[in-house]
N, C-alpha and C. Protein backbone atom coordinates (compact mmCIF):
# COMPACT_ATOMS: atom_id res chain seq x y z
N UNK A 1 183.42 -58.53 132.88
CA UNK A 1 182.49 -57.60 132.41
C UNK A 1 181.24 -57.69 133.32
N UNK A 2 180.99 -56.50 133.68
CA UNK A 2 179.77 -56.29 134.67
C UNK A 2 178.45 -56.26 134.04
N UNK A 3 177.51 -57.23 134.56
CA UNK A 3 176.16 -57.60 134.46
C UNK A 3 175.64 -56.23 133.95
N UNK A 4 174.53 -56.20 133.54
CA UNK A 4 173.63 -55.36 133.40
C UNK A 4 172.58 -55.62 134.69
N UNK A 5 172.00 -54.39 134.81
CA UNK A 5 170.80 -54.53 136.27
C UNK A 5 169.21 -53.99 135.64
N UNK A 6 168.64 -54.70 135.98
CA UNK A 6 167.16 -54.26 136.12
C UNK A 6 167.08 -53.13 137.21
N UNK A 7 166.92 -51.94 137.14
CA UNK A 7 167.09 -50.90 138.15
C UNK A 7 165.42 -50.04 137.83
N UNK A 8 164.90 -49.66 139.34
CA UNK A 8 163.49 -49.39 139.24
C UNK A 8 164.24 -48.10 140.00
N UNK A 9 163.49 -46.79 139.04
CA UNK A 9 164.10 -45.28 139.73
C UNK A 9 162.59 -44.92 140.03
N UNK A 10 162.77 -44.35 141.60
CA UNK A 10 161.38 -43.69 142.27
C UNK A 10 161.45 -42.62 142.45
N UNK A 11 161.18 -41.56 141.86
CA UNK A 11 161.40 -40.27 142.16
C UNK A 11 160.38 -39.15 141.10
N UNK A 12 159.95 -38.61 142.24
CA UNK A 12 158.50 -37.81 141.66
C UNK A 12 158.48 -36.62 140.93
N UNK A 13 159.75 -36.11 140.58
CA UNK A 13 160.03 -34.83 139.72
C UNK A 13 160.46 -35.44 138.39
N UNK A 14 159.83 -35.17 137.48
CA UNK A 14 159.54 -35.53 136.32
C UNK A 14 160.82 -35.35 135.86
N UNK A 15 161.39 -34.09 135.63
CA UNK A 15 162.59 -33.93 134.76
C UNK A 15 163.80 -34.84 135.29
N UNK A 16 164.01 -34.89 136.60
CA UNK A 16 164.88 -35.33 137.35
C UNK A 16 164.69 -37.12 136.92
N UNK A 17 163.89 -37.62 137.35
CA UNK A 17 163.65 -38.78 136.93
C UNK A 17 164.08 -39.35 135.68
N UNK A 18 163.58 -38.68 134.61
CA UNK A 18 163.95 -38.94 133.13
C UNK A 18 165.62 -38.87 133.18
N UNK A 19 166.18 -37.65 133.46
CA UNK A 19 167.94 -37.73 133.63
C UNK A 19 168.33 -38.96 134.29
N UNK A 20 168.01 -39.06 135.39
CA UNK A 20 168.66 -40.21 136.07
C UNK A 20 168.30 -41.56 135.37
N UNK A 21 167.15 -41.98 134.67
CA UNK A 21 167.24 -43.22 134.04
C UNK A 21 168.04 -43.31 132.55
N UNK A 22 167.74 -42.19 132.02
CA UNK A 22 168.68 -41.73 130.80
C UNK A 22 169.92 -42.21 130.92
N UNK A 23 170.58 -41.53 132.16
CA UNK A 23 172.15 -41.88 132.79
C UNK A 23 172.40 -43.04 132.83
N UNK A 24 171.59 -43.97 133.58
CA UNK A 24 171.63 -45.14 133.73
C UNK A 24 171.76 -46.13 132.70
N UNK A 25 170.65 -45.83 131.85
CA UNK A 25 170.86 -46.77 130.78
C UNK A 25 171.83 -46.64 129.92
N UNK A 26 172.74 -45.83 129.82
CA UNK A 26 174.01 -45.42 129.18
C UNK A 26 174.73 -46.77 129.18
N UNK A 27 174.95 -47.08 130.81
CA UNK A 27 175.51 -48.37 130.81
C UNK A 27 174.99 -49.93 130.63
N UNK A 28 173.94 -49.50 129.94
CA UNK A 28 173.16 -50.75 129.37
C UNK A 28 172.32 -51.44 130.36
N UNK A 29 171.81 -50.70 131.60
CA UNK A 29 170.76 -51.32 132.84
C UNK A 29 169.82 -50.92 131.66
N UNK A 30 168.62 -51.79 132.57
CA UNK A 30 167.26 -51.90 131.98
C UNK A 30 166.72 -51.03 133.09
N UNK A 31 166.00 -49.68 133.23
CA UNK A 31 165.61 -48.94 133.83
C UNK A 31 164.35 -48.51 133.64
N UNK A 32 163.37 -48.71 134.55
CA UNK A 32 161.73 -48.15 134.69
C UNK A 32 162.05 -46.85 135.77
N UNK A 33 161.17 -45.92 135.04
CA UNK A 33 161.13 -44.39 135.94
C UNK A 33 159.52 -44.70 136.65
N UNK A 34 159.30 -44.55 137.88
CA UNK A 34 158.18 -44.26 138.30
C UNK A 34 158.18 -43.52 139.35
N UNK A 35 157.00 -42.41 139.45
CA UNK A 35 156.73 -41.40 140.37
C UNK A 35 156.39 -41.34 141.69
N UNK A 36 156.07 -42.83 141.85
CA UNK A 36 155.54 -42.68 143.37
C UNK A 36 155.67 -44.49 143.79
N UNK A 37 155.74 -44.41 145.14
CA UNK A 37 155.56 -45.74 145.73
C UNK A 37 154.38 -46.66 145.18
N UNK A 38 153.57 -46.00 145.08
CA UNK A 38 152.54 -46.34 144.95
C UNK A 38 152.50 -47.07 143.30
N UNK A 39 152.84 -46.36 142.30
CA UNK A 39 152.99 -46.86 141.03
C UNK A 39 153.92 -48.36 141.05
N UNK A 40 154.68 -48.49 142.19
CA UNK A 40 155.13 -49.73 142.18
C UNK A 40 154.39 -50.85 142.29
N UNK A 41 153.85 -50.83 143.14
CA UNK A 41 152.51 -51.92 143.23
C UNK A 41 151.91 -52.39 141.67
N UNK A 42 151.68 -51.11 141.00
CA UNK A 42 150.95 -51.66 139.47
C UNK A 42 152.49 -52.40 138.51
N UNK A 43 153.39 -52.30 138.61
CA UNK A 43 154.54 -52.78 138.01
C UNK A 43 154.68 -53.99 138.01
N UNK A 44 154.74 -54.81 136.92
CA UNK A 44 154.75 -56.11 136.39
C UNK A 44 156.19 -56.40 136.62
N UNK A 45 156.72 -57.30 137.18
CA UNK A 45 158.20 -57.32 136.94
C UNK A 45 158.73 -57.01 138.45
N UNK A 46 158.41 -56.58 139.18
CA UNK A 46 158.68 -56.04 140.37
C UNK A 46 159.93 -57.18 141.25
N UNK A 47 159.93 -58.15 141.04
CA UNK A 47 160.08 -59.21 141.78
C UNK A 47 161.98 -59.74 140.87
N UNK A 48 161.58 -59.21 139.83
CA UNK A 48 163.07 -59.32 138.92
C UNK A 48 163.81 -57.96 139.09
N UNK A 49 163.31 -56.85 139.88
CA UNK A 49 164.68 -55.93 139.97
C UNK A 49 165.46 -56.50 140.78
N UNK A 50 166.67 -55.82 140.14
CA UNK A 50 168.14 -55.99 140.79
C UNK A 50 168.20 -54.85 141.76
N UNK A 51 167.77 -53.78 141.76
CA UNK A 51 168.42 -52.51 142.48
C UNK A 51 167.19 -51.51 142.46
N UNK A 52 166.88 -50.54 143.29
CA UNK A 52 166.37 -49.63 143.48
C UNK A 52 166.57 -48.29 143.55
N UNK A 53 166.59 -47.06 142.88
CA UNK A 53 166.88 -45.57 143.00
C UNK A 53 165.54 -45.22 143.77
N UNK A 54 165.75 -44.56 145.10
CA UNK A 54 164.77 -44.15 145.75
C UNK A 54 164.94 -42.48 146.37
N UNK A 55 163.76 -41.61 146.20
CA UNK A 55 163.67 -40.73 146.72
C UNK A 55 163.10 -40.33 147.93
N UNK A 56 163.50 -39.51 148.94
CA UNK A 56 162.68 -39.90 150.45
C UNK A 56 161.38 -39.27 150.13
N UNK A 57 161.49 -38.09 149.86
CA UNK A 57 160.11 -37.07 149.55
C UNK A 57 159.44 -37.41 148.59
N UNK A 58 158.34 -38.65 148.72
CA UNK A 58 157.60 -39.08 147.31
C UNK A 58 156.40 -38.75 147.87
N UNK A 59 155.18 -38.28 146.86
CA UNK A 59 154.07 -38.22 147.35
C UNK A 59 153.56 -39.73 148.09
N UNK A 60 152.47 -39.64 148.99
CA UNK A 60 152.00 -41.00 149.32
C UNK A 60 152.90 -41.44 150.21
N UNK A 61 153.09 -43.02 150.13
CA UNK A 61 154.41 -43.49 150.99
C UNK A 61 155.36 -42.95 150.74
N UNK A 62 156.23 -42.87 151.65
CA UNK A 62 157.72 -42.24 151.70
C UNK A 62 158.75 -42.78 151.50
N UNK A 63 159.90 -42.50 150.54
CA UNK A 63 161.07 -43.18 150.29
C UNK A 63 161.31 -44.34 151.63
N UNK A 64 161.68 -43.69 152.58
CA UNK A 64 161.87 -44.31 153.92
C UNK A 64 161.16 -45.75 154.27
N UNK A 65 159.96 -45.29 154.15
CA UNK A 65 159.44 -46.59 154.37
C UNK A 65 159.33 -47.61 153.28
N UNK A 66 159.15 -47.01 152.12
CA UNK A 66 159.31 -47.95 151.05
C UNK A 66 160.38 -48.61 150.96
N UNK A 67 161.73 -48.23 151.03
CA UNK A 67 162.92 -48.91 151.52
C UNK A 67 163.06 -49.80 152.42
N UNK A 68 162.32 -49.84 153.64
CA UNK A 68 162.33 -50.75 154.29
C UNK A 68 161.46 -51.83 153.97
N UNK A 69 160.39 -51.54 153.55
CA UNK A 69 159.43 -52.65 152.71
C UNK A 69 159.90 -53.72 152.08
N UNK A 70 160.45 -52.69 151.08
CA UNK A 70 161.32 -53.52 150.03
C UNK A 70 162.77 -54.30 150.42
N UNK A 71 163.22 -54.26 151.33
CA UNK A 71 164.71 -54.77 152.28
C UNK A 71 163.88 -55.76 153.04
N UNK A 72 162.47 -55.81 153.58
CA UNK A 72 162.24 -57.01 154.12
C UNK A 72 162.01 -58.17 153.13
N UNK A 73 160.95 -57.73 152.01
CA UNK A 73 160.40 -58.63 150.73
C UNK A 73 161.50 -59.00 149.98
N UNK A 74 162.83 -58.27 149.91
CA UNK A 74 163.64 -58.47 149.20
C UNK A 74 165.17 -58.13 149.63
N UNK A 75 165.72 -59.32 150.51
CA UNK A 75 167.14 -58.93 151.43
C UNK A 75 168.17 -58.76 150.66
N UNK A 76 168.39 -59.19 149.50
CA UNK A 76 169.51 -59.01 148.63
C UNK A 76 169.26 -57.95 147.66
N UNK A 77 168.10 -57.37 147.33
CA UNK A 77 168.47 -55.93 146.57
C UNK A 77 169.07 -55.15 147.05
N UNK A 78 169.31 -54.50 145.80
CA UNK A 78 170.04 -53.39 145.88
C UNK A 78 169.28 -52.05 146.03
N UNK A 79 169.59 -50.93 147.31
CA UNK A 79 168.93 -49.75 147.59
C UNK A 79 169.70 -48.72 147.65
N UNK A 80 169.58 -47.75 146.60
CA UNK A 80 170.21 -46.58 146.89
C UNK A 80 169.15 -45.52 147.18
N UNK A 81 169.34 -44.85 148.54
CA UNK A 81 168.84 -43.54 148.42
C UNK A 81 169.32 -42.30 148.07
N UNK A 82 168.43 -41.38 147.03
CA UNK A 82 169.12 -39.97 146.67
C UNK A 82 167.99 -39.15 147.12
N UNK A 83 168.71 -38.33 147.95
CA UNK A 83 167.57 -37.21 148.35
C UNK A 83 168.40 -35.60 148.86
N UNK A 84 167.72 -34.68 148.67
CA UNK A 84 167.88 -33.67 149.06
C UNK A 84 168.35 -33.37 150.40
N UNK A 85 167.75 -34.41 151.54
CA UNK A 85 167.86 -34.45 152.92
C UNK A 85 169.64 -34.54 153.15
N UNK A 86 169.94 -33.81 153.71
CA UNK A 86 171.49 -33.94 153.67
C UNK A 86 172.07 -33.93 155.60
N UNK A 87 171.19 -33.73 156.33
CA UNK A 87 171.44 -34.23 157.69
C UNK A 87 172.01 -35.65 158.19
N UNK A 88 172.80 -35.83 159.01
CA UNK A 88 173.26 -36.86 159.35
C UNK A 88 171.92 -38.25 159.87
N UNK A 89 171.22 -37.53 160.58
CA UNK A 89 170.06 -38.25 160.97
C UNK A 89 169.39 -38.92 160.16
N UNK A 90 169.22 -38.01 158.88
CA UNK A 90 168.17 -38.23 157.84
C UNK A 90 169.18 -39.85 157.08
N UNK A 91 170.37 -39.84 157.11
CA UNK A 91 171.33 -40.32 156.37
C UNK A 91 170.90 -41.59 157.21
N UNK A 92 171.20 -41.50 158.57
CA UNK A 92 171.04 -42.79 159.42
C UNK A 92 170.00 -43.53 159.64
N UNK A 93 168.86 -42.45 159.17
CA UNK A 93 167.64 -42.99 159.10
C UNK A 93 167.41 -43.82 157.72
N UNK A 94 168.12 -43.71 156.57
CA UNK A 94 168.11 -43.98 155.34
C UNK A 94 168.86 -45.41 155.68
N UNK A 95 169.88 -45.56 156.13
CA UNK A 95 170.71 -47.05 156.54
C UNK A 95 170.22 -47.98 156.96
N UNK A 96 169.27 -47.34 158.16
CA UNK A 96 168.57 -47.95 159.33
C UNK A 96 167.17 -48.68 158.65
N UNK A 97 166.66 -48.25 157.21
CA UNK A 97 165.46 -48.62 156.62
C UNK A 97 165.98 -49.33 155.68
N UNK A 98 167.52 -49.72 155.51
CA UNK A 98 167.82 -50.78 154.64
C UNK A 98 168.64 -50.25 153.36
N UNK A 99 169.19 -48.70 153.43
CA UNK A 99 169.69 -48.62 152.02
C UNK A 99 170.81 -49.10 152.22
N UNK A 100 171.65 -49.28 151.15
CA UNK A 100 173.17 -49.98 150.79
C UNK A 100 173.99 -48.87 150.44
N UNK A 101 173.33 -47.50 150.35
CA UNK A 101 173.81 -46.70 149.78
C UNK A 101 172.95 -45.17 150.08
N UNK A 102 173.33 -44.27 150.42
CA UNK A 102 173.08 -42.96 150.90
C UNK A 102 173.70 -41.75 149.93
N UNK A 103 172.91 -41.13 149.14
CA UNK A 103 173.38 -39.90 148.15
C UNK A 103 172.50 -38.85 148.14
N UNK A 104 173.51 -37.60 148.37
CA UNK A 104 172.15 -36.46 148.53
C UNK A 104 172.69 -35.79 147.11
N UNK A 105 171.46 -34.96 146.84
CA UNK A 105 171.00 -34.44 145.53
C UNK A 105 172.01 -33.32 145.88
N UNK A 106 172.27 -32.40 144.60
CA UNK A 106 172.75 -33.05 143.57
C UNK A 106 173.82 -33.81 143.61
N UNK A 107 173.70 -35.04 142.51
CA UNK A 107 174.87 -35.74 142.31
C UNK A 107 175.19 -36.18 141.27
N UNK A 108 176.39 -36.40 141.17
CA UNK A 108 177.01 -36.27 139.47
C UNK A 108 176.68 -37.55 139.34
N UNK A 109 176.31 -37.80 137.84
CA UNK A 109 175.64 -38.73 137.25
C UNK A 109 177.44 -40.04 137.31
N UNK A 110 178.18 -39.30 137.21
CA UNK A 110 179.18 -40.45 137.21
C UNK A 110 179.18 -41.30 138.33
N UNK A 111 179.00 -40.33 139.56
CA UNK A 111 179.01 -41.32 140.84
C UNK A 111 178.10 -42.37 141.14
N UNK A 112 176.70 -41.49 140.70
CA UNK A 112 175.59 -42.49 140.57
C UNK A 112 175.56 -43.93 139.96
N UNK A 113 176.10 -44.03 138.77
CA UNK A 113 176.94 -44.96 137.88
C UNK A 113 177.81 -46.01 138.45
N UNK A 114 178.49 -45.30 138.80
CA UNK A 114 179.72 -46.02 139.68
C UNK A 114 179.44 -46.42 140.75
N UNK A 115 177.88 -46.23 141.41
CA UNK A 115 177.63 -46.80 142.72
C UNK A 115 176.97 -48.14 141.95
N UNK A 116 175.82 -47.79 141.24
CA UNK A 116 175.41 -49.10 140.39
C UNK A 116 176.35 -50.22 139.89
N UNK A 117 177.31 -49.54 139.46
CA UNK A 117 178.50 -50.41 138.79
C UNK A 117 178.91 -51.49 139.81
N UNK A 118 179.47 -50.58 141.03
CA UNK A 118 179.76 -51.47 142.27
C UNK A 118 178.81 -52.07 142.79
N UNK A 119 177.36 -52.21 142.86
CA UNK A 119 176.63 -53.31 143.27
C UNK A 119 176.66 -54.44 142.01
N UNK A 120 176.72 -53.91 141.05
CA UNK A 120 176.65 -55.15 139.99
C UNK A 120 177.74 -55.89 139.96
N UNK A 121 179.01 -55.53 140.24
CA UNK A 121 179.96 -56.59 140.53
C UNK A 121 179.78 -57.32 141.71
N UNK A 122 179.33 -56.70 142.83
CA UNK A 122 179.48 -57.43 144.12
C UNK A 122 178.10 -58.99 143.99
N UNK A 123 177.05 -57.94 142.95
CA UNK A 123 175.84 -59.21 142.79
C UNK A 123 176.19 -60.21 142.01
N UNK A 124 177.44 -60.09 140.87
CA UNK A 124 177.71 -61.14 140.03
C UNK A 124 178.67 -61.95 140.36
N UNK A 125 179.39 -61.42 141.62
CA UNK A 125 180.39 -62.27 142.44
C UNK A 125 179.60 -63.28 142.98
N UNK A 126 178.16 -62.86 143.75
CA UNK A 126 177.83 -63.92 144.49
C UNK A 126 176.95 -64.66 143.84
N UNK A 127 176.73 -64.72 142.19
CA UNK A 127 175.91 -65.46 141.10
C UNK A 127 177.09 -66.36 140.98
N UNK A 128 178.05 -66.13 140.58
CA UNK A 128 179.18 -67.38 139.98
C UNK A 128 179.89 -68.62 141.25
């Protein structure tokens, strides 16, 4: 059985954030939704997060800068970028900033859930 993850979703669109959080909770993950990178600083338990789902176009600090900062502070954390930016240069920038995966909007919820399930399997294997 794959372990449940503590996932933080950072998406400024309220409706999409709610949809993403609820969709990931279906698999038993503990999911916290935030609307900006700045809210992350106020979030207790950030050091216990297993994975992040980050939009690039955030108010304040953008998602690429956040991903880079998270990767530096937490080298083993999972980072998935979910963005409307579909150009190859944008995707490459996401990977350069530390993303494990770059998905484009709109994303099928089944694909997103599968991506986190894959990360959970790899994480569990390294803990055993």
